[in-house]
Coordinates of C-alpha atoms in Angstrom, one line a residue:
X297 CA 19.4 -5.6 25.4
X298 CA 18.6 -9.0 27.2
X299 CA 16.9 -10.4 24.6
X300 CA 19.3 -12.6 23.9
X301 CA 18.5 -13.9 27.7
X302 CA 15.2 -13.9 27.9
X303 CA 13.0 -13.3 24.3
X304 CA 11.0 -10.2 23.5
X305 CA 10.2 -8.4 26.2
X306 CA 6.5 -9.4 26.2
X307 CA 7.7 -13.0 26.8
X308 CA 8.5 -11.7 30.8
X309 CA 4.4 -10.8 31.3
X310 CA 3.5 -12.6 34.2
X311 CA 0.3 -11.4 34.0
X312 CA -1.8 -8.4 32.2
X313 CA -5.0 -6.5 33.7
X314 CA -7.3 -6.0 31.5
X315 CA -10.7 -3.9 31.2
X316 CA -13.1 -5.4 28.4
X317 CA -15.4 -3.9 26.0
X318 CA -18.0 -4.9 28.8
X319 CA -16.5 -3.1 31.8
X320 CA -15.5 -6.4 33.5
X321 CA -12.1 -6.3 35.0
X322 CA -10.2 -9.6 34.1
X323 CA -6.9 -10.7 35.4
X324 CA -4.8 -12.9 32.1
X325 CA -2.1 -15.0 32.8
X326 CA -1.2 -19.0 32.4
X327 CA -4.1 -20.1 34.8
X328 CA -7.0 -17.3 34.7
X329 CA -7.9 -16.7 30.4
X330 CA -4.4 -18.2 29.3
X331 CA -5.8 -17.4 25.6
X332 CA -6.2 -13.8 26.6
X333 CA -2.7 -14.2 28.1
X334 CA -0.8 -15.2 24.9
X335 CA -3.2 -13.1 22.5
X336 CA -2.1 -10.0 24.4
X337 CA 1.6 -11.0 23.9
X338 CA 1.8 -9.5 20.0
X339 CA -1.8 -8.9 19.4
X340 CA -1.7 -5.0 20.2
X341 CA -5.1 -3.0 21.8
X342 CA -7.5 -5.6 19.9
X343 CA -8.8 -7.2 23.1
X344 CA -9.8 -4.5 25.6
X345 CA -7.2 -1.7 27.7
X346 CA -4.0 -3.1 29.6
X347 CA -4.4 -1.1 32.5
X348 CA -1.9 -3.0 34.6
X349 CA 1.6 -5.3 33.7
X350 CA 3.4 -7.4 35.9
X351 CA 6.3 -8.0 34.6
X352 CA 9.1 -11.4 35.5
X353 CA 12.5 -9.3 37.7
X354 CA 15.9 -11.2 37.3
X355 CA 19.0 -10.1 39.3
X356 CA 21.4 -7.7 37.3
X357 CA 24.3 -5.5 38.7
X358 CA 22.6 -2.6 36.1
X359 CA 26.5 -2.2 35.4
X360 CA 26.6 -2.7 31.4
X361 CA 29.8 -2.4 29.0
X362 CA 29.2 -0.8 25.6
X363 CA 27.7 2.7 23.7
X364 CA 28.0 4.2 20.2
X365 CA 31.0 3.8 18.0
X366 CA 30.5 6.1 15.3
X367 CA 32.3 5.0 11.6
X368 CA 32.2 7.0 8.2
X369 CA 29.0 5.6 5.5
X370 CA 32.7 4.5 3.6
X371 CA 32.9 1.5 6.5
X372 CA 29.7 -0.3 5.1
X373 CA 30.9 -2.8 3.5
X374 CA 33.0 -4.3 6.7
X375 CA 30.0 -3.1 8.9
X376 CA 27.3 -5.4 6.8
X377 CA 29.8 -8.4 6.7
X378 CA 30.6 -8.3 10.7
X379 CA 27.1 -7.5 11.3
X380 CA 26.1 -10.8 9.4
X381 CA 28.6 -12.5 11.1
X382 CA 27.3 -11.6 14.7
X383 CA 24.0 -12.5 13.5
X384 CA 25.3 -16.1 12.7
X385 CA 24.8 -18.0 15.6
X386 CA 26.5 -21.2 13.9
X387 CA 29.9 -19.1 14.7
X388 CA 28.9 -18.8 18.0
X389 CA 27.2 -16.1 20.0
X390 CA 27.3 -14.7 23.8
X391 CA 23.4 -14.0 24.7
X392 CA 25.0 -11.1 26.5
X393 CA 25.6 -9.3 23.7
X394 CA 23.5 -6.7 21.3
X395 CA 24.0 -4.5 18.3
X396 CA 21.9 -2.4 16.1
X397 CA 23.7 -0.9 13.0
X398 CA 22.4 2.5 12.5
X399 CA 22.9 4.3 8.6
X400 CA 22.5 8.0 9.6
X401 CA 22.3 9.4 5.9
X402 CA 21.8 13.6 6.2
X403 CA 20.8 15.7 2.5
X404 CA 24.1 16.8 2.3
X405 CA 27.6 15.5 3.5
X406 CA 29.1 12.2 4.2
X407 CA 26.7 9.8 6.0
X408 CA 27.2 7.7 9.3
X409 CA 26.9 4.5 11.0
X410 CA 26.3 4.5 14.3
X411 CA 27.1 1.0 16.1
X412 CA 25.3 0.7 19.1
X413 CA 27.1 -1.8 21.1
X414 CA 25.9 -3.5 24.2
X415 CA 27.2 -6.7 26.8
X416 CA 24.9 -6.9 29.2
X417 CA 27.8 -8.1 31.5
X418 CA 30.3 -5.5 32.5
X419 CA 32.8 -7.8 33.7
X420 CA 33.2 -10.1 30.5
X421 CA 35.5 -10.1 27.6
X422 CA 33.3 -8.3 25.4
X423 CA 34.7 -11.1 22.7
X424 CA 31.8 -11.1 20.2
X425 CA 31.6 -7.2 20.3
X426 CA 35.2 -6.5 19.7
X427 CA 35.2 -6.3 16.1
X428 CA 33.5 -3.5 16.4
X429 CA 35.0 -2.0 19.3
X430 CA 38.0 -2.1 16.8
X431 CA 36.5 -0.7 13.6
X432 CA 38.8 2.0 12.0
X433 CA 38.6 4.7 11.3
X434 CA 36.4 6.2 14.0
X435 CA 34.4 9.7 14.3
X436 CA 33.7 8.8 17.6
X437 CA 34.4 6.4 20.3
X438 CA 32.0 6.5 23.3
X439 CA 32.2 3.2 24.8
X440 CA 32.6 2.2 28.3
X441 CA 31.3 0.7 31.5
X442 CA 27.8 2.5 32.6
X443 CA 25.1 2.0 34.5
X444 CA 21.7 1.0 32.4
X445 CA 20.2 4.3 33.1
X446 CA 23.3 6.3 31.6
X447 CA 24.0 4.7 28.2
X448 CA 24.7 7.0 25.7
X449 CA 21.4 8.0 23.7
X450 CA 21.1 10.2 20.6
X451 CA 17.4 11.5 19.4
X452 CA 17.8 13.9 17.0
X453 CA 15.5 17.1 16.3
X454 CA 13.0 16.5 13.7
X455 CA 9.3 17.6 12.7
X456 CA 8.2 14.3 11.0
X457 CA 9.3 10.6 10.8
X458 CA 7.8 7.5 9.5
X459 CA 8.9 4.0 10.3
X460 CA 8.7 0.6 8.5
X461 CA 10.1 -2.8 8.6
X462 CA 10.9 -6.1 6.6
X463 CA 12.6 -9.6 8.1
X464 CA 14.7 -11.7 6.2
X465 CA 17.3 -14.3 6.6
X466 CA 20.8 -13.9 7.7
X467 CA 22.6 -13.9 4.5
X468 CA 25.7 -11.5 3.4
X469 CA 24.5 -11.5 -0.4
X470 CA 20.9 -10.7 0.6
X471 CA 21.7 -8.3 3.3
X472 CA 24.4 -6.2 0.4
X473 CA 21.2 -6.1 -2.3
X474 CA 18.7 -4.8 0.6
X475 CA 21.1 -2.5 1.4
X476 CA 21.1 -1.6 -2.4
X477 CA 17.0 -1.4 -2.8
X478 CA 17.3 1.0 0.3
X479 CA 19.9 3.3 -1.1
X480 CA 18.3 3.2 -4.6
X481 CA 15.0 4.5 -3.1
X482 CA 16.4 6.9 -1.4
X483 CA 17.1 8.8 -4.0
X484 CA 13.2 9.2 -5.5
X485 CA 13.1 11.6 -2.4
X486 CA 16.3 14.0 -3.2
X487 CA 13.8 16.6 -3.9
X488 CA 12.8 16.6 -0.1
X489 CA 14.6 19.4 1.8
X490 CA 17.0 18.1 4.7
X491 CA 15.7 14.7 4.5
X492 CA 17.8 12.2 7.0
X493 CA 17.3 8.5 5.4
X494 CA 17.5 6.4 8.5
X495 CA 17.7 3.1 8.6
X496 CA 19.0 0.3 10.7
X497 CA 19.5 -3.6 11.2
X498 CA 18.6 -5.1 13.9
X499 CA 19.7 -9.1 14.9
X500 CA 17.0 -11.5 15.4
X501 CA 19.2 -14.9 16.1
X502 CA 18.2 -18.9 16.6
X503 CA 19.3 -17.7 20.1
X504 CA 17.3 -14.8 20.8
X505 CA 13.9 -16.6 19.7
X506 CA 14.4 -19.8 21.4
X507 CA 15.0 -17.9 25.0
X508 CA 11.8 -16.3 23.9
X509 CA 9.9 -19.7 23.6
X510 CA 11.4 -21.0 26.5
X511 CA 10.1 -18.2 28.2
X512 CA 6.9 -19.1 27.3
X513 CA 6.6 -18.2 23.9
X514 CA 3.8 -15.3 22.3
X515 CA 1.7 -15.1 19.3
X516 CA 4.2 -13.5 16.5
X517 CA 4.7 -16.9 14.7
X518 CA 8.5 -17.3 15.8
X519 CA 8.4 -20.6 17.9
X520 CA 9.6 -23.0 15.0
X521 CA 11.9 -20.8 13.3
X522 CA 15.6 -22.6 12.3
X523 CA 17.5 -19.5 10.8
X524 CA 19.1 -16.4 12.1
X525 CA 16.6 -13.7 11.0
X526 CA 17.2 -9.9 11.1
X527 CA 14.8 -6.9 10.9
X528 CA 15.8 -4.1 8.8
X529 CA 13.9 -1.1 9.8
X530 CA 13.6 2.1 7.8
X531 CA 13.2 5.7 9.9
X532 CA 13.3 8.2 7.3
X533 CA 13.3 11.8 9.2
X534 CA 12.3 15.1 7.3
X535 CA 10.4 18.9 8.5
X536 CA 8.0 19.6 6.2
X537 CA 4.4 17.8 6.1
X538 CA 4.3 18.9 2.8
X539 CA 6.7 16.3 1.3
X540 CA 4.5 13.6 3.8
X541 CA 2.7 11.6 0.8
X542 CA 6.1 11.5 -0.8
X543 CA 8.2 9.6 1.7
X544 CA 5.0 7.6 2.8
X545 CA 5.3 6.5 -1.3
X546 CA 8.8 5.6 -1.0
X547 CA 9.0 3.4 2.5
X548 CA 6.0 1.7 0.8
X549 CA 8.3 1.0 -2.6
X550 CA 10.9 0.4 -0.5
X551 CA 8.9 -2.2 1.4
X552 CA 7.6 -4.0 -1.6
X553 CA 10.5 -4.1 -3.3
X554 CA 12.5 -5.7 -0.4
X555 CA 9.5 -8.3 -0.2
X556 CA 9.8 -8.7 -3.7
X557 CA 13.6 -9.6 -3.7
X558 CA 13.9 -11.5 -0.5
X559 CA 11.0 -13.9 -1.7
X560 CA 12.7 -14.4 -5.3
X561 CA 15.8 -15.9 -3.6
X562 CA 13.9 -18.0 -1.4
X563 CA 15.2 -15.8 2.2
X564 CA 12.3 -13.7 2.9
X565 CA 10.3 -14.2 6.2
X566 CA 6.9 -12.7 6.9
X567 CA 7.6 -11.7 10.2
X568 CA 6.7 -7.6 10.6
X569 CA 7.9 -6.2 14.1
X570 CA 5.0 -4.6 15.1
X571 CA 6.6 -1.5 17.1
X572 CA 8.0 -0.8 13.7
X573 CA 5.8 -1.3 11.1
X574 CA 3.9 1.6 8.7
X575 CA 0.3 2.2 8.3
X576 CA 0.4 0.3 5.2
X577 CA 1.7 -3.0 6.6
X578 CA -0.2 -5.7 8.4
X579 CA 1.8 -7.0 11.3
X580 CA -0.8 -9.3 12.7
X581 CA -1.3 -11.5 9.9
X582 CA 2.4 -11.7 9.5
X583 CA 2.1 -14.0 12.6
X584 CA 0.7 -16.8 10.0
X585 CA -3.2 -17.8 9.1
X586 CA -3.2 -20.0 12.5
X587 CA -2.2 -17.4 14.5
X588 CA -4.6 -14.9 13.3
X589 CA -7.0 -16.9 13.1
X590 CA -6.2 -17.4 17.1
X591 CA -6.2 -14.0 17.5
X592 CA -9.8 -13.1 15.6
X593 CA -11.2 -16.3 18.1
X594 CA -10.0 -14.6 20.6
X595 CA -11.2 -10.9 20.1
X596 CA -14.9 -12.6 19.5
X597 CA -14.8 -14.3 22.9
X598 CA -13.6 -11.2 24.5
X599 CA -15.0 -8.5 22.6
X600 CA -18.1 -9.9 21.3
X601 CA -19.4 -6.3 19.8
X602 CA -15.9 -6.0 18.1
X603 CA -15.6 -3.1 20.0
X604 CA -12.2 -2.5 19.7
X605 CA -12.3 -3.2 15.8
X606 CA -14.4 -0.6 15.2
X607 CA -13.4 2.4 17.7
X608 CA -10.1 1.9 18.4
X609 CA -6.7 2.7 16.2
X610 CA -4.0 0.5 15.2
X611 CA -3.4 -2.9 13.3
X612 CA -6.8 -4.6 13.1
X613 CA -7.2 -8.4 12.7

């Protein structure tokens, strides 16, 4: 939600304790292993275990305006061209303000999309957000003013979910044809009882990335970027394991296939959100060859055994 004032949320570290493959105990901040510092800001567990985070505090009345506006899957065509445009920061933008477009697509019945709205100041005009605020016609309409900790939430029950996710420029035409790709794949899994096709775009704005450098910037390639980005991020939710392989084959089609487009009309960006991304992607080198190069330095300096490459889950360098 305050991304839009102050970058990823890794970009507020002041400093991380860390226990190395060794059993030293290091402190990493701008002064004390300042390579540790920024490798730790994207780089996942490849270094050693965060056992402590101290985190930059700014004053906020924890009084926010906003929730879920709920419209009919028959809205997506308005919803994709006002999301574009609030993405857009050459119309203008309030860093206050957030959105995540949610598809809620059940087996059966008419789909959803859930518009989770959010101004980070309860006392403004909410300007930027009122388009949606507006959208007709509604199934339901929770917004207000809240406190942080009691904005609306909605996890819904399910056995097994997989997540994946692509970047790509800000761009109506693009965003309509990934749309497309999504909703064509979608249907290679209709055999797949009570599967709920989830998926959601989420703004990454000039504005949001440059209050992350100023903040001091990370390793996830971002600092020179000149476009409005967004990350569309697939959640497909189902009960059996049995059908497992199957959707695993599909976000992986449905991953290549938005890479695949994307790159043919010159708006793809390599950029893979690493809190999102499936087993078969590889967020780390999306950061660039410099920056994982970077990152492989630094896991030799620190873990000279490659401990944590060889014992340890997750995205590997």
């Amino acid at each position: 939600w305050f991304s839009g004032e102050h970058g990823f949320v890794s970009d507020t570290v002041i400093n991380f304790e860390v226990v190395l493959a060794s059993g030293e105990i290091v402190n990493a901040n701008k002064e004390t292993n300042p390579d540790l510092f920024k490798a730790l800001k994207g780089g996942s567990n490849n270094f050693g275990v965060v056992t402590q985070i101290d985190l930059a505090a700014f004053a906020h009345s924890q009084q926010v305006y906003g929730g879920l506006v709920i419209v009919p899957e028959s809205s997506s065509d308005n919803v994709l061209a006002e999301f574009q445009r609030f993405t857009n920061d050459s119309t203008g933008f309030a860093a206050n303000a957030g959105l995540t477009v949610e598809y809620y697509l059940p087996a059966e019945g008419e789909g959803q999309i859930l518009l989770w709205l959010i101004d980070t100041d309860a006392e403004d005009d909410h300007a930027t957000l009122q388009t949606f605020f507006d959208m007709e016609p509604k199934i339901l309409n929770q917004v207000y003013q809240t406190s942080i900790a009691d904005y609306p939430s909605s996890i819904p029950p399910v056995t097994q979910v997989l997540m994946a996710d692509v970047t790509f420029e800000n761009d109506l035409d693009v965003i309509k044809a990934a749309f497309d790709i999504t909703m064509e794949v979608r249907k290679t899994l209709s055999h797949v009882p009570n599967l709920v096709w989830d998926f959601q775009f989420e703004p990454l704005p000039r504005h949001f990335l440059e209050a992350s450098k100023a903040a001091g910037g990370n390793v996830m390639g971002l600092d020179d970027v000149d476009k409005d980005l967004l990350v569309l991020f697939l959640m497909p939710l189902w009960e059996d394991s049995e059908y497992d392989s199957d959707v695993r084959d599909a976000a992986e089609l449905w991953f290549h296939r938005i890479q695949e487009y994307t790159q043919s009309v010159g708006k793809a960006h390599p950029f893979e959100f690493a809190n999102y991304a499936a087993s078969f992607q590889d967020p780390m080198s999306s950061y660039g060859v410099e920056n994982l190069q970077f990152l492989k330095d630094v896991s030799h300096r620190y873990d000279p055994g490659q401990l944590f490459q060889r014992a340890v889950k997750g995205y590997k360098l």
